[in-house]
Amino acid sequence: MAQREQDDTRVLFDLPCLPRAKNISLALKIKHNAELRLPGPGAGAFACLTGLELEFLRLNDGGADLGDLVSSRCPQLERLRLLSVSGLTELSIRAGKLLQLDLAILPDLELLSLVASKLRVLHLLVCFGAGGTTLSVQAPMLEEVGWFGDCPEDMRFDAMQNLQKLVVGGSSLARFGLIIARVMQNFLKLQIALPRDVICHNRLMEEIKIPHHLVLELQIDPNGHTFGSSVASLLRRCNNITTLKCSMLQIDVNLCSAGCLCDEPASWKDEKVCFNSLEKLVFNGFMGTGCEMDFLIFVTGRSKALKAVSVAFCEVADLIKDIEEIRKEIVSSVPAGCSVQFS
């Protein structure tokens, strides 16, 4: 790589054309002022490149050269990863062999246009800020989507035919309900992060439209709140699932105050709802806190067809409550004939 210019505000690098390179991984960590200039159209092609990673840098052209490079001069590209790249305002990709696209922390991105006939995995982490307005994805073979952060105003997502896993977190949860409603596969994975301000969170849960799935996996990040009411609100519309998997991402022993709205309405524990199709319940990262027990018993007590319950304790669960007492309470809550395993 050739260094072109250096002053008090930036260090500018040129990326040369590397026609024989199969993988390029580049991270410029020079006081966060490193700029990368990509080779122009006349510089030739990266004919053998299958993997490209760019991290911790700034693009000096708004991203136009990157879109052109990936679309027209990397004919074998299968994996593209961009992490903490600033200066990228528009990214238009047409890549026939691209299999995986990982975009994370692109603070200036306003438009993402993607046409990738073979794409299987798409991860977007904090890629649209206040100026982000347009997302267009055409990826008929897409199987996995991970999205954390804001959603742009204009979303066109033609990629639902083969989707098997959808992980959604942050403020995108409600907007992505529009996409969730169109998923027709049997497996759905959601990450639910309760916001610090939970006043409208139950209403947000109600806005998410859940299609008919057989397996539902929830990754729960309570952020110091009780989560039973919010997640129960979601599950009320999932009474056809056969398998429910819950994983706690973190538990704050010091929960919010008793007057917090996160557990409202308090009547959620007594609601007459049945999960008649549920046969298997898996709970990972279990600590035995009151809110976890309330939610678990809410599910087991309404699942007459339940055949198996698996509870995996987190490493510090014994510091919260006696594990033997927890086990007895869980076993007593399941229907007759249901097996219970602890680990």
XYZ file of C-alpha atoms in Angstrom:
343
model
C 0.000 0.000 0.000
C 1.317 3.404 -0.946
C 1.098 6.342 1.426
C 0.104 9.404 -0.538
C -0.112 12.260 1.888
C 0.217 13.037 5.571
C -0.602 16.152 7.546
C -2.090 17.079 10.919
C -5.620 16.059 9.942
C -5.307 12.928 7.816
C -3.141 10.148 6.506
C -4.129 9.188 2.965
C -3.372 5.740 1.570
C -3.799 4.234 -1.882
C -4.862 0.617 -2.217
C -3.098 -0.823 -5.260
C -4.749 -3.302 -7.580
C -3.832 -6.835 -6.507
C -5.005 -9.154 -9.280
C -3.700 -12.349 -7.630
C -4.842 -11.694 -4.056
C -7.499 -14.083 -2.735
C -8.156 -12.336 0.587
C -7.545 -8.750 1.697
C -7.942 -7.619 5.315
C -7.061 -4.001 5.992
C -7.372 -2.019 9.227
C -5.993 1.520 9.477
C -5.797 2.623 13.101
C -3.871 5.862 12.915
C -5.546 8.222 15.357
C -8.822 7.670 13.494
C -7.717 9.956 10.649
C -6.662 7.361 8.084
C -8.265 7.735 4.674
C -8.238 5.046 2.023
C -8.319 5.742 -1.689
C -9.471 2.761 -3.719
C -8.129 2.068 -7.195
C -10.153 3.671 -9.957
C -11.857 1.841 -12.841
C -8.745 2.024 -15.019
C -6.527 0.272 -12.469
C -7.651 -3.246 -13.339
C -9.532 -6.028 -11.560
C -9.077 -8.080 -8.387
C -9.614 -11.199 -10.452
C -8.996 -13.789 -7.702
C -10.371 -11.936 -4.664
C -12.903 -13.947 -2.634
C -12.764 -12.069 0.694
C -12.457 -8.341 1.466
C -12.360 -6.755 4.941
C -11.957 -3.016 5.549
C -11.876 -1.745 9.140
C -11.300 1.504 11.043
C -10.805 3.852 8.129
C -12.387 6.631 6.147
C -13.252 6.612 2.456
C -12.605 9.866 0.649
C -15.077 9.455 -2.214
C -18.382 8.820 -0.445
C -18.204 5.154 -1.372
C -18.690 5.420 -5.126
C -15.413 3.650 -5.899
C -16.155 0.906 -3.369
C -19.472 0.052 -4.978
C -17.852 0.007 -8.406
C -14.923 -2.072 -7.166
C -17.109 -4.737 -5.565
C -19.661 -4.825 -8.363
C -17.511 -4.811 -11.486
C -13.910 -5.620 -10.580
C -14.169 -8.421 -8.011
C -15.868 -11.166 -10.034
C -15.109 -13.925 -7.480
C -15.978 -12.004 -4.294
C -17.883 -14.137 -1.771
C -17.424 -12.257 1.531
C -17.418 -8.522 2.222
C -16.969 -7.026 5.699
C -16.923 -3.318 6.535
C -16.356 -2.268 10.156
C -16.184 1.293 11.456
C -15.884 2.894 8.043
C -16.741 6.596 7.865
C -17.245 8.740 4.804
C -19.356 6.026 3.170
C -22.635 7.701 2.236
C -23.899 5.475 -0.578
C -23.155 1.827 -1.229
C -24.552 0.138 -4.328
C -23.554 -3.486 -4.818
C -24.365 -5.882 -7.635
C -22.451 -9.073 -6.961
C -23.435 -12.390 -8.461
C -21.200 -14.566 -6.256
C -21.424 -12.708 -2.937
C -22.442 -15.091 -0.127
C -22.017 -12.997 3.037
C -22.164 -9.264 3.702
C -21.286 -7.871 7.155
C -21.682 -4.125 7.675
C -21.044 -2.617 11.112
C -20.806 0.963 12.351
C -21.174 2.929 9.138
C -22.218 6.277 10.652
C -22.533 8.218 7.389
C -24.496 5.671 5.371
C -27.598 7.112 3.737
C -28.328 4.605 0.983
C -27.698 0.882 0.624
C -28.677 -0.868 -2.579
C -27.914 -4.566 -2.823
C -28.559 -7.005 -5.652
C -26.965 -10.366 -4.859
C -28.544 -13.484 -6.300
C -26.520 -15.931 -4.149
C -26.294 -14.002 -0.860
C -26.965 -16.225 2.163
C -26.047 -14.033 5.171
C -26.639 -10.304 5.748
C -25.614 -8.578 8.997
C -26.239 -4.857 9.564
C -25.079 -3.317 12.864
C -25.656 0.401 13.447
C -25.473 1.273 9.777
C -28.114 3.970 9.410
C -28.050 7.156 11.440
C -30.460 10.062 11.344
C -29.619 10.687 7.687
C -30.196 7.103 6.584
C -33.142 7.093 4.233
C -33.045 4.203 1.753
C -32.487 0.455 1.848
C -33.093 -1.804 -1.128
C -32.230 -5.500 -0.950
C -32.789 -8.069 -3.675
C -31.399 -11.376 -2.440
C -33.732 -14.300 -3.172
C -31.433 -16.918 -1.572
C -30.966 -15.045 1.726
C -31.162 -17.372 4.742
C -29.991 -15.239 7.692
C -30.478 -11.572 8.579
C -29.091 -9.783 11.634
C -30.148 -6.175 12.212
C -29.303 -3.894 15.138
C -29.925 -0.172 15.062
C -32.179 2.278 13.267
C -34.179 1.495 10.153
C -34.175 3.839 7.149
C -37.381 5.553 6.117
C -37.655 3.731 2.787
C -37.144 -0.046 2.981
C -37.580 -2.447 0.073
C -36.661 -5.935 1.176
C -37.135 -8.593 -1.490
C -35.427 -11.442 0.332
C -38.002 -13.492 2.189
C -38.376 -16.681 0.193
C -35.704 -18.727 1.993
C -35.176 -16.779 5.220
C -34.579 -19.092 8.175
C -33.076 -16.868 10.860
C -33.902 -13.268 11.722
C -32.091 -11.614 14.638
C -33.413 -8.137 15.401
C -32.440 -5.801 18.224
C -32.433 -2.181 19.252
C -34.749 0.477 17.879
C -35.250 -1.461 14.638
C -37.510 -3.988 16.357
C -40.846 -2.315 15.638
C -40.023 -1.281 12.073
C -38.728 -4.731 11.275
C -42.085 -6.123 12.352
C -43.169 -5.290 8.820
C -40.518 -7.669 7.524
C -41.191 -10.318 10.145
C -44.810 -10.445 9.029
C -43.680 -11.597 5.599
C -41.386 -14.393 6.756
C -43.000 -17.715 5.921
C -40.377 -20.164 7.165
C -40.612 -22.385 10.226
C -37.756 -20.927 12.259
C -37.575 -17.448 13.698
C -34.947 -16.000 16.015
C -35.506 -12.642 17.684
C -33.331 -10.622 20.017
C -35.419 -8.487 22.344
C -33.609 -5.664 24.099
C -35.820 -3.805 26.548
C -35.057 -0.075 26.316
C -34.116 1.866 29.405
C -37.327 3.837 28.913
C -39.960 1.092 28.818
C -43.111 3.216 28.791
C -44.100 2.213 25.250
C -42.411 -1.160 25.079
C -45.517 -3.314 25.511
C -47.203 -1.370 22.741
C -44.116 -1.952 20.605
C -44.422 -5.693 21.265
C -48.044 -5.577 20.145
C -47.022 -3.959 16.858
C -44.766 -6.865 15.901
C -46.680 -9.229 13.655
C -45.484 -12.802 14.094
C -46.285 -15.311 11.350
C -46.877 -18.997 12.005
C -43.585 -20.540 13.076
C -42.831 -23.907 14.568
C -39.630 -22.847 16.343
C -39.215 -19.477 18.040
C -35.916 -18.445 19.626
C -35.765 -15.352 21.826
C -32.565 -13.691 23.000
C -33.597 -11.432 25.866
C -31.627 -8.413 27.073
C -33.692 -6.925 29.934
C -31.423 -3.923 30.666
C -32.209 -4.079 34.373
C -35.979 -4.438 33.911
C -38.375 -7.316 34.406
C -39.253 -8.728 31.014
C -42.189 -11.062 31.614
C -44.985 -8.708 30.617
C -43.324 -7.586 27.381
C -42.360 -11.061 26.199
C -45.712 -12.530 27.236
C -47.345 -9.884 25.064
C -45.334 -11.208 22.144
C -46.009 -14.879 22.880
C -49.761 -14.424 22.970
C -49.621 -14.365 19.177
C -47.359 -17.412 18.917
C -49.684 -20.164 20.112
C -48.778 -22.443 17.183
C -45.098 -22.876 18.051
C -43.846 -26.338 18.986
C -40.444 -25.253 20.346
C -39.560 -22.152 22.366
C -35.918 -21.313 23.106
C -35.092 -18.447 25.479
C -31.568 -17.184 26.115
C -30.756 -14.490 28.639
C -28.065 -12.172 27.292
C -27.536 -10.538 30.654
C -29.215 -10.242 34.022
C -28.832 -7.263 36.340
C -29.331 -8.427 39.898
C -30.228 -4.874 40.906
C -33.516 -4.540 39.046
C -35.497 -1.347 38.565
C -37.689 0.162 41.254
C -40.984 -1.381 42.288
C -42.893 1.469 40.654
C -41.412 0.900 37.201
C -43.853 0.333 34.353
C -41.918 -2.621 32.915
C -44.097 -5.202 34.709
C -47.422 -3.676 33.716
C -50.076 -4.758 33.371
C -49.547 -6.808 36.512
C -52.375 -9.087 35.399
C -50.186 -10.670 32.690
C -49.328 -13.531 35.043
C -53.016 -14.486 35.289
C -53.984 -14.172 31.633
C -55.940 -17.077 30.196
C -53.800 -17.996 27.221
C -52.837 -21.491 26.069
C -49.843 -22.754 24.122
C -51.492 -25.964 23.014
C -48.831 -26.869 20.433
C -45.757 -26.235 22.580
C -43.823 -29.460 23.159
C -40.319 -28.257 24.024
C -39.046 -25.373 26.158
C -35.345 -24.483 26.380
C -34.057 -21.766 28.734
C -30.346 -20.841 28.644
C -28.410 -18.500 30.934
C -30.927 -19.008 33.736
C -30.158 -17.305 37.049
C -33.306 -18.060 38.996
C -34.378 -14.450 39.487
C -37.995 -13.735 40.287
C -38.784 -12.345 36.848
C -37.279 -15.415 35.159
C -39.276 -17.783 37.355
C -42.493 -15.829 36.779
C -42.036 -16.041 33.024
C -41.037 -19.714 32.970
C -44.020 -20.719 35.101
C -46.265 -18.535 32.918
C -45.252 -20.707 29.949
C -45.149 -24.147 31.590
C -48.487 -23.640 33.305
C -50.200 -22.959 29.974
C -48.594 -25.709 27.896
C -50.514 -28.944 28.443
C -48.742 -30.707 25.541
C -45.280 -29.918 26.896
C -43.001 -32.958 26.687
C -39.544 -31.624 27.545
C -38.083 -28.703 29.482
C -34.350 -27.941 29.477
C -32.880 -25.307 31.801
C -29.197 -24.356 31.596
C -28.053 -22.290 34.562
C -25.544 -19.505 34.168
C -22.286 -19.760 36.089
C -23.340 -17.492 38.958
C -26.898 -18.752 39.421
C -26.073 -20.244 42.826
C -25.254 -16.746 44.084
C -28.818 -15.573 43.449
C -30.920 -18.372 44.857
C -30.506 -21.982 45.936
C -30.470 -24.053 42.753
C -32.138 -27.073 44.380
C -35.138 -24.983 45.373
C -35.338 -23.586 41.853
C -35.277 -27.080 40.388
C -38.093 -28.266 42.635
C -40.247 -25.275 41.750
C -39.710 -25.771 38.021
C -40.434 -29.513 38.178
C -43.654 -28.872 40.080
C -44.829 -26.385 37.431
C -44.692 -28.670 34.376
C -47.577 -30.916 33.254
C -47.600 -34.619 34.093
C -45.349 -36.717 31.869
C -43.042 -33.828 30.953
C -39.322 -34.497 31.380
C -37.119 -31.815 32.929
C -33.356 -31.567 32.439
C -30.964 -29.200 34.198
C -27.408 -28.315 33.299
